[in-house]
PDB file of C-alpha atoms and ligand atoms in Angstrom:
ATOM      1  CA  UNK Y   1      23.222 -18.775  -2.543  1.00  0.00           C
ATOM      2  CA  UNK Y   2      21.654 -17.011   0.404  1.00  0.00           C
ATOM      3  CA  UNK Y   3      18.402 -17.900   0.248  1.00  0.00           C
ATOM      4  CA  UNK Y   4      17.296 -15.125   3.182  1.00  0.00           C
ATOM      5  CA  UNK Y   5      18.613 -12.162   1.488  1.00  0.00           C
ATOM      6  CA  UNK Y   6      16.770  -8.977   2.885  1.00  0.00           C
ATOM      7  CA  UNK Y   7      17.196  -6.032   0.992  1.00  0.00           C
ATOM      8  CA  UNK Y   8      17.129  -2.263   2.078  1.00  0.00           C
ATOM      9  CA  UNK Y   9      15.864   0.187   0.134  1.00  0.00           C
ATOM     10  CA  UNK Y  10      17.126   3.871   2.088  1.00  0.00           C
ATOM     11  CA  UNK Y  11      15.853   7.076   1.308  1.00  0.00           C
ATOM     12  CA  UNK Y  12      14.951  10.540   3.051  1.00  0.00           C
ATOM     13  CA  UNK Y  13      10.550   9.757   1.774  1.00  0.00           C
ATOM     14  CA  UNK Y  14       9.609  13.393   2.680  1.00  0.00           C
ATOM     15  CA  UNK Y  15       7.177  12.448   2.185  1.00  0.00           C
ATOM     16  CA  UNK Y  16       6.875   8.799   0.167  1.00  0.00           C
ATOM     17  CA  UNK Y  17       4.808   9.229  -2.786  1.00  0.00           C
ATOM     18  CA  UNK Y  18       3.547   6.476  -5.298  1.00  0.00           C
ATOM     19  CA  UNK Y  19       6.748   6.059  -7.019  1.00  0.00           C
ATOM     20  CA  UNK Y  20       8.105   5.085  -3.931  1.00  0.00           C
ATOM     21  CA  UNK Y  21       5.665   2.334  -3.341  1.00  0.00           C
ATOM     22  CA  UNK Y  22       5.966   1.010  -6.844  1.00  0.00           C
ATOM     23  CA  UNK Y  23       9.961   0.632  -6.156  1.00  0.00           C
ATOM     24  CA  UNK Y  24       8.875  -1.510  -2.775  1.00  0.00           C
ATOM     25  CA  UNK Y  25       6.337  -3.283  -4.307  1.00  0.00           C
ATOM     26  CA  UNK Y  26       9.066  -4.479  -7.077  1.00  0.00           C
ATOM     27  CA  UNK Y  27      11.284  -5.077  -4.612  1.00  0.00           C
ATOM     28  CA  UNK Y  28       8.985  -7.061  -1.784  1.00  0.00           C
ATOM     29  CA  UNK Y  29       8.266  -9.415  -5.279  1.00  0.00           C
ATOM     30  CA  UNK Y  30      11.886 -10.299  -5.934  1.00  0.00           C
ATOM     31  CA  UNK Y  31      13.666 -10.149  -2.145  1.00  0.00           C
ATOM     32  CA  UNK Y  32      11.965 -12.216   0.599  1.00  0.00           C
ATOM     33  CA  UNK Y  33      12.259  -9.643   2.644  1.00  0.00           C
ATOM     34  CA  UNK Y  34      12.495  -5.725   2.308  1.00  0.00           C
ATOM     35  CA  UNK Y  35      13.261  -2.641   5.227  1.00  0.00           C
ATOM     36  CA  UNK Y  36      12.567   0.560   4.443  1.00  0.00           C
ATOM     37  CA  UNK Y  37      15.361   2.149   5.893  1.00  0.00           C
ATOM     38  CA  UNK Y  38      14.408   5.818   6.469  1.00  0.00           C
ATOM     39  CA  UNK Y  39      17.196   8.535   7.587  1.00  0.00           C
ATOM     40  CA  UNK Y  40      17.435  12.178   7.544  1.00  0.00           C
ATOM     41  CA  UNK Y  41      19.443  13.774   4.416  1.00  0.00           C
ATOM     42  CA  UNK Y  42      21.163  16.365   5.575  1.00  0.00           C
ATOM     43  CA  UNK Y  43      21.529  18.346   2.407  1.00  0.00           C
ATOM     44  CA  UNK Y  44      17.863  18.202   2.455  1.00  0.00           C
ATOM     45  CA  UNK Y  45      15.184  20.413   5.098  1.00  0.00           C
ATOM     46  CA  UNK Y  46      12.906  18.098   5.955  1.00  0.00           C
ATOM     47  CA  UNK Y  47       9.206  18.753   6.059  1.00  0.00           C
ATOM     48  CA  UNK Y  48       8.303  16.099   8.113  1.00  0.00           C
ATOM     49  CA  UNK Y  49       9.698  14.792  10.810  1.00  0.00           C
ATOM     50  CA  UNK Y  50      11.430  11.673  10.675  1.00  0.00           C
ATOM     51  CA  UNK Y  51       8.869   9.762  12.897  1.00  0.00           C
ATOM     52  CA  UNK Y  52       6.777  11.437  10.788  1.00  0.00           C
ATOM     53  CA  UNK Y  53       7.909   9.425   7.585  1.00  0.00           C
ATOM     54  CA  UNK Y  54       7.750   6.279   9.547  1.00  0.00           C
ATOM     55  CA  UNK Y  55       4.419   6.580  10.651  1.00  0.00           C
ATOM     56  CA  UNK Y  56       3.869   7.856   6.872  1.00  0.00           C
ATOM     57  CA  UNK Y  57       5.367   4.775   5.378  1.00  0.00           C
ATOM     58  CA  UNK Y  58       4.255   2.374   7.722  1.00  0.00           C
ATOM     59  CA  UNK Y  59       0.385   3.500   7.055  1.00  0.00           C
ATOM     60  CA  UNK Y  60       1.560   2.630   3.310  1.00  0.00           C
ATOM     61  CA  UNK Y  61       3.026  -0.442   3.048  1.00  0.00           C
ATOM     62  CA  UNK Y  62       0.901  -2.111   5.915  1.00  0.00           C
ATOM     63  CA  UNK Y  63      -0.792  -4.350   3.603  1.00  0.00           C
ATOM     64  CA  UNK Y  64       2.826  -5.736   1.965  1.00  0.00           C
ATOM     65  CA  UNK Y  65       3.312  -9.027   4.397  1.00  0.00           C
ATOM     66  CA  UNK Y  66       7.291  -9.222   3.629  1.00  0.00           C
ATOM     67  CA  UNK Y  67       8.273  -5.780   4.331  1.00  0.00           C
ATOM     68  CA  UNK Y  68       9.063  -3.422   7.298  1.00  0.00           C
ATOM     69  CA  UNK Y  69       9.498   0.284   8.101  1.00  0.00           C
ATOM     70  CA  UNK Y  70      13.039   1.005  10.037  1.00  0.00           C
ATOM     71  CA  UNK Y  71      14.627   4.227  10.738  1.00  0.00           C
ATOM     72  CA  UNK Y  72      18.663   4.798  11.095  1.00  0.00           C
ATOM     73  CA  UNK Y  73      21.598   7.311  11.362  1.00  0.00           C
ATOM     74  CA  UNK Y  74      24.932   7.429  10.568  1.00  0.00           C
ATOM     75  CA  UNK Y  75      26.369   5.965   8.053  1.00  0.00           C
ATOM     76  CA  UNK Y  76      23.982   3.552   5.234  1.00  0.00           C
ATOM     77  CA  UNK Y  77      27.169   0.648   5.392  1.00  0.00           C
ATOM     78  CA  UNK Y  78      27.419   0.568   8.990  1.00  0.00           C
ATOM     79  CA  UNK Y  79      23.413   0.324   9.148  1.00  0.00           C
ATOM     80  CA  UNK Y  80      23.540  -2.677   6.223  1.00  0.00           C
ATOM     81  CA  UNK Y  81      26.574  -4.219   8.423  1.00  0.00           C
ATOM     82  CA  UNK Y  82      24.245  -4.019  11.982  1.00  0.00           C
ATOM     83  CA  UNK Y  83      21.683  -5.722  10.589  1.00  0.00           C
ATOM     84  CA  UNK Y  84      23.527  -8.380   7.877  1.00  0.00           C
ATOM     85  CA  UNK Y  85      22.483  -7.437   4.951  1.00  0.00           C
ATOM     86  CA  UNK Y  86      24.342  -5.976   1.757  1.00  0.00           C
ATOM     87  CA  UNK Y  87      21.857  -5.451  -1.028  1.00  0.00           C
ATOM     88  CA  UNK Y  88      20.305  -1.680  -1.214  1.00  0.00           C
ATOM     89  CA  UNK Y  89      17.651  -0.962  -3.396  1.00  0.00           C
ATOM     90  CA  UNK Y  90      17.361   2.391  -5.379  1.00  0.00           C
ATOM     91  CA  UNK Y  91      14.661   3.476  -8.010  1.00  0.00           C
ATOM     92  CA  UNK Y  92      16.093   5.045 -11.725  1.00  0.00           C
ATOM     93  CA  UNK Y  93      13.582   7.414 -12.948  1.00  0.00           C
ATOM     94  CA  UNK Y  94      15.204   9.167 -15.678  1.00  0.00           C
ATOM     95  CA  UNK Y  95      19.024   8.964 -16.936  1.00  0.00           C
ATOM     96  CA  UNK Y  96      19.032  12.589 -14.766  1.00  0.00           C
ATOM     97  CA  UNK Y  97      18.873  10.032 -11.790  1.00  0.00           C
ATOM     98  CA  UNK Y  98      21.869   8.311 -12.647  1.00  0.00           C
ATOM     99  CA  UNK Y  99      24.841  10.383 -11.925  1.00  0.00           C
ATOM    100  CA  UNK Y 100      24.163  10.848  -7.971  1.00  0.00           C
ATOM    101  CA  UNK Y 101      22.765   6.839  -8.153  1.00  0.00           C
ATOM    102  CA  UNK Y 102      26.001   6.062  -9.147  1.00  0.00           C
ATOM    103  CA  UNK Y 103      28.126   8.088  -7.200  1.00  0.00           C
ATOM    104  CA  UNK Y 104      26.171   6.813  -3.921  1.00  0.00           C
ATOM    105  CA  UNK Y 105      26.593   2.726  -4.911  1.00  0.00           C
ATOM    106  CA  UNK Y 106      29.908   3.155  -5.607  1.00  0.00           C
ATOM    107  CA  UNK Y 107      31.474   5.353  -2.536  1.00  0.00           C
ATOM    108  CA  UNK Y 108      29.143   2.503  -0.331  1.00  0.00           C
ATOM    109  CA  UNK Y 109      30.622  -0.100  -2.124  1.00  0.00           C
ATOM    110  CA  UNK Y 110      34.180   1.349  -1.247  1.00  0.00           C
ATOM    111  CA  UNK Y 111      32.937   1.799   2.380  1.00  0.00           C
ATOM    112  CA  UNK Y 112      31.984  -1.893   2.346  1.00  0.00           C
ATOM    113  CA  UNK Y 113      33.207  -4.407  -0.776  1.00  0.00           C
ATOM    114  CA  UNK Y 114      30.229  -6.742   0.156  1.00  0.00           C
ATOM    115  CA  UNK Y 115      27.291  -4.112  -0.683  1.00  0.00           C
ATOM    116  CA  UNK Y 116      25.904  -4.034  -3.674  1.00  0.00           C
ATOM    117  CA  UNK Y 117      23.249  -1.794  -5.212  1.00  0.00           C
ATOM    118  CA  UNK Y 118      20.198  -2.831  -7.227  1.00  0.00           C
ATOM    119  CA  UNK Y 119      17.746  -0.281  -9.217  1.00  0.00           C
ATOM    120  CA  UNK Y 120      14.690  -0.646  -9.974  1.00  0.00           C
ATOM    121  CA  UNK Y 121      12.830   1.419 -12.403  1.00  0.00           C
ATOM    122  CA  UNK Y 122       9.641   2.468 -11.437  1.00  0.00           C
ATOM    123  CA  UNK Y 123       6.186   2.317 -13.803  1.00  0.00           C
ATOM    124  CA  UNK Y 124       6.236   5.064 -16.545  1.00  0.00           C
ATOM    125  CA  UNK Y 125       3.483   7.063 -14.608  1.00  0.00           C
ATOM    126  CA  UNK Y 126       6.157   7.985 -12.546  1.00  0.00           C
ATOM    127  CA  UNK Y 127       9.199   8.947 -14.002  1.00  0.00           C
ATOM    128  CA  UNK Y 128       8.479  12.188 -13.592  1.00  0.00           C
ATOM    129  CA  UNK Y 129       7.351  12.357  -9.849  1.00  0.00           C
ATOM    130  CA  UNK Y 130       9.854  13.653  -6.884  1.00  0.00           C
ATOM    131  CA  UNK Y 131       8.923  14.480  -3.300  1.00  0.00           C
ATOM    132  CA  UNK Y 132       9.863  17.801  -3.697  1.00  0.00           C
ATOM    133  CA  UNK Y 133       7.429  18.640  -6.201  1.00  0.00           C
ATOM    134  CA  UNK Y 134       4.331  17.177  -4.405  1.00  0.00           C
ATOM    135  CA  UNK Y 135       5.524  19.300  -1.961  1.00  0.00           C
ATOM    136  CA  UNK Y 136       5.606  22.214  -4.377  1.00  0.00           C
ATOM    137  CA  UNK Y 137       2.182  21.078  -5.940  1.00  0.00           C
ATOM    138  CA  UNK Y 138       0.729  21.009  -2.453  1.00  0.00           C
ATOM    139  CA  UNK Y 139       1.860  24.326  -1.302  1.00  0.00           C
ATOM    140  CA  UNK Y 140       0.334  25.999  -4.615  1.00  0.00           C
ATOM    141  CA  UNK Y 141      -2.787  24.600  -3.999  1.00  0.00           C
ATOM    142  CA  UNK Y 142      -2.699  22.246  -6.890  1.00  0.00           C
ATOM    143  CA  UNK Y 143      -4.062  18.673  -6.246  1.00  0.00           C
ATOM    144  CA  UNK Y 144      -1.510  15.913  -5.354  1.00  0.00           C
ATOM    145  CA  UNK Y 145      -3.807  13.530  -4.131  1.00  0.00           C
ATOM    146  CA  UNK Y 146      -3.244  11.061  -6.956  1.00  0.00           C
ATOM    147  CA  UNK Y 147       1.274  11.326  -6.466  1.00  0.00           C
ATOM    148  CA  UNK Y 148       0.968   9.809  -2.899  1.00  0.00           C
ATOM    149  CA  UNK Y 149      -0.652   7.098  -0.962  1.00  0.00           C
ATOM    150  CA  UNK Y 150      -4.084   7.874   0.992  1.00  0.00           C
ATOM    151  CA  UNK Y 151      -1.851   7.866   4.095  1.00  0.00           C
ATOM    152  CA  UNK Y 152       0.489  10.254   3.432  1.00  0.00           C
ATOM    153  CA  UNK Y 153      -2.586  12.857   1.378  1.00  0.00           C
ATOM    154  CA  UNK Y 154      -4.458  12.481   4.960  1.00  0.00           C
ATOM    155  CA  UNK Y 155      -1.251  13.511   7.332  1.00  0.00           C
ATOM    156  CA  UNK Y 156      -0.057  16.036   4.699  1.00  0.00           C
ATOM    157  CA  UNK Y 157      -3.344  17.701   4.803  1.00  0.00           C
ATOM    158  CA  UNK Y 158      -3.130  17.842   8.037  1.00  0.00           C
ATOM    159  CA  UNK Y 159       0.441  18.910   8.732  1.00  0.00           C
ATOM    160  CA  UNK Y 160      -0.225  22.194   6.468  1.00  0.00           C
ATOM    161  CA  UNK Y 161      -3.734  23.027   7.180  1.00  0.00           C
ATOM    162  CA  UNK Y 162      -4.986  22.640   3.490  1.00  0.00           C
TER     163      UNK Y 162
HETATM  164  N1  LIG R 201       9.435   7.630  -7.409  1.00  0.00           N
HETATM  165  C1  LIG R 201       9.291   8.916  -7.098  1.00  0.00           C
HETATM  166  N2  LIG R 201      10.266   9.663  -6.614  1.00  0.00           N
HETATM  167  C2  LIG R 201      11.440   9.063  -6.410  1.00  0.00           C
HETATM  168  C3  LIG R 201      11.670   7.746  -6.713  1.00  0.00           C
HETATM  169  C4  LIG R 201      10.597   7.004  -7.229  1.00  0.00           C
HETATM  170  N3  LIG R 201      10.699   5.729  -7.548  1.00  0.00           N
HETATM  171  N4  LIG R 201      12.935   7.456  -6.413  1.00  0.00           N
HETATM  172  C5  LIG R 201      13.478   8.571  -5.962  1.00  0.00           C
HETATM  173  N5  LIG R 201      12.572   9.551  -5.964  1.00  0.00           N
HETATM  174  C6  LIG R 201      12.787  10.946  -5.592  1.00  0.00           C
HETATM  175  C7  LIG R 201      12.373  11.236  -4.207  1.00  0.00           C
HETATM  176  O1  LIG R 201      11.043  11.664  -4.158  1.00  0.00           O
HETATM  177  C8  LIG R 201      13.349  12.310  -3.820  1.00  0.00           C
HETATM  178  O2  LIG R 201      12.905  13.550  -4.312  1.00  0.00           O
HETATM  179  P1  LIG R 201      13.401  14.919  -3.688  1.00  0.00           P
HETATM  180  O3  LIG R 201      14.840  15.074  -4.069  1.00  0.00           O
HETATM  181  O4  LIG R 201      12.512  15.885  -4.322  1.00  0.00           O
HETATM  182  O5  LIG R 201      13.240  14.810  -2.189  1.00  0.00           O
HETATM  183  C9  LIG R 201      14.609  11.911  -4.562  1.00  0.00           C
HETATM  184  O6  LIG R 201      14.165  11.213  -5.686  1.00  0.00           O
HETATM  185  C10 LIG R 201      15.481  10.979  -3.787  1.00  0.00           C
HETATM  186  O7  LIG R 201      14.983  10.818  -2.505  1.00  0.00           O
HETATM  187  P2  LIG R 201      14.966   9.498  -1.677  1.00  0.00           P
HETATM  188  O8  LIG R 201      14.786   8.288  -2.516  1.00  0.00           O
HETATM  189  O9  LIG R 201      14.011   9.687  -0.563  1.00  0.00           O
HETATM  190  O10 LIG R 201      16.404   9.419  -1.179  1.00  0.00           O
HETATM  191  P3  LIG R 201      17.440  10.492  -0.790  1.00  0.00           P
HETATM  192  O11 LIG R 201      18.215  10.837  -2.000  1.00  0.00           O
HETATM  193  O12 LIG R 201      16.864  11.590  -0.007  1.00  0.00           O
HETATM  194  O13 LIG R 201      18.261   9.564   0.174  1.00  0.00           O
HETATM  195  C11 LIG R 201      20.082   8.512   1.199  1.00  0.00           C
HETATM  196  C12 LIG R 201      19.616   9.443   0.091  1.00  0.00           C
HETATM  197  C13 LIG R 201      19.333   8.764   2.473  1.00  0.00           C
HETATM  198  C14 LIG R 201      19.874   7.078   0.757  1.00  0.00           C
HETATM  199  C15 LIG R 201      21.583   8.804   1.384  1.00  0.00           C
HETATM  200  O14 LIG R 201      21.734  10.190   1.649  1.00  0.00           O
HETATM  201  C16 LIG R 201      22.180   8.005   2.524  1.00  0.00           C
HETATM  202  O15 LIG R 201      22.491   6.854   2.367  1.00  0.00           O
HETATM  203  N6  LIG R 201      22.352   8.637   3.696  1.00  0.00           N
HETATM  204  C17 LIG R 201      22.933   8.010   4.869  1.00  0.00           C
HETATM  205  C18 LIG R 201      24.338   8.592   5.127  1.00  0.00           C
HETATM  206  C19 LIG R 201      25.338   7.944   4.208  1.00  0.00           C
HETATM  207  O16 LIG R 201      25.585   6.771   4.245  1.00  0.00           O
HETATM  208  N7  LIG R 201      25.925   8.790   3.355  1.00  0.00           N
HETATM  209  C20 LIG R 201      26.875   8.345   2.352  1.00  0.00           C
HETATM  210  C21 LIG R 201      26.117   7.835   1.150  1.00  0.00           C
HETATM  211  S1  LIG R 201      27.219   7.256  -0.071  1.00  0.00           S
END
């Protein structure tokens, strides 16, 4: 049993929003130590930037004393492989979440035998949240200030002049 296991939980964040930070805060509670591991999807257009999300997600999670912010490209195996670590994190919201989930732990598991994918499923309140539709919210003028940390409200505000 390693008893150092640090997990990695990947994603695109643009931007994180509080379903995000429930996932870590699961996460920092079972692993002793957690990296966000932020990267650009490239079937996604980004909003932000991708130092952007860092600085976003670092603001965030500054007060969570076992985790850190980290940014990669390329593939997610050769990033676990760089820096030893094989466990990768993802957040289930809604059985709608499962077929790309699934498809995603299993092609990195064929990339790399060793990795293997945990999910977490986030508090009820936010099953239904995605960063795309803060993003949507936001640019209708609706108020998201209660989807995403105090961080990420201020830059976003910001960002798009609202
Ligand atoms: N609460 C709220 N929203 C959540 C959530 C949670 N707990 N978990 C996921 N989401 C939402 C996100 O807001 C996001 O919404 P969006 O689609 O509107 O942007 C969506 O679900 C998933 O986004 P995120 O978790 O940021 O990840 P992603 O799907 O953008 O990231 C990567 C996918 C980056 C992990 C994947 O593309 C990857 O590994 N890339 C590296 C290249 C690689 O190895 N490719 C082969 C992979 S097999």
């Amino acid at each position: 049993m390693n008893t150092k296991i640090t997990a990695v939980y990947p994603g695109s964040f643009d931007p994180p929003t509080k379903g995000h930070l429930d996932i870590i805060a699961r996460a920092s509670k079972i692993f002793p130590k957690v990296i966000i591991a932020i990267t650009e999807n490239y079937n996604k257009h980004h909003m932000f930037s991708l130092q952007e999300r860092v600085d976003m997600m670092k603001e965030s999670v500054s007060s969570i004393k076992n985790v850190e912010v980290d940014s990669f490209s390329g593939l997610l195996a050769d990033y676990l492989i760089n820096i030893d670590s094989f466990i990768v994190i993802r957040g289930l919201r809604a059985l709608s979440d499962f077929e790309y989930e699934f498809q995603m732990a299993l092609m990195n598991r064929t990339l790399n035998q060793k990795i293997e994918t945990i999910f977490l499923m986030p508090d009820q309140l936010y099953t239904f949240l995605s960063s795309s539709m803060v993003k949507e919210i936001a640019g209708l003028g609706g108020d998201f200030k209660n989807f995403v940390p105090d961080a990420v409200y201020k830059r976003f505000k910001i960002k798009n002049n609202l």
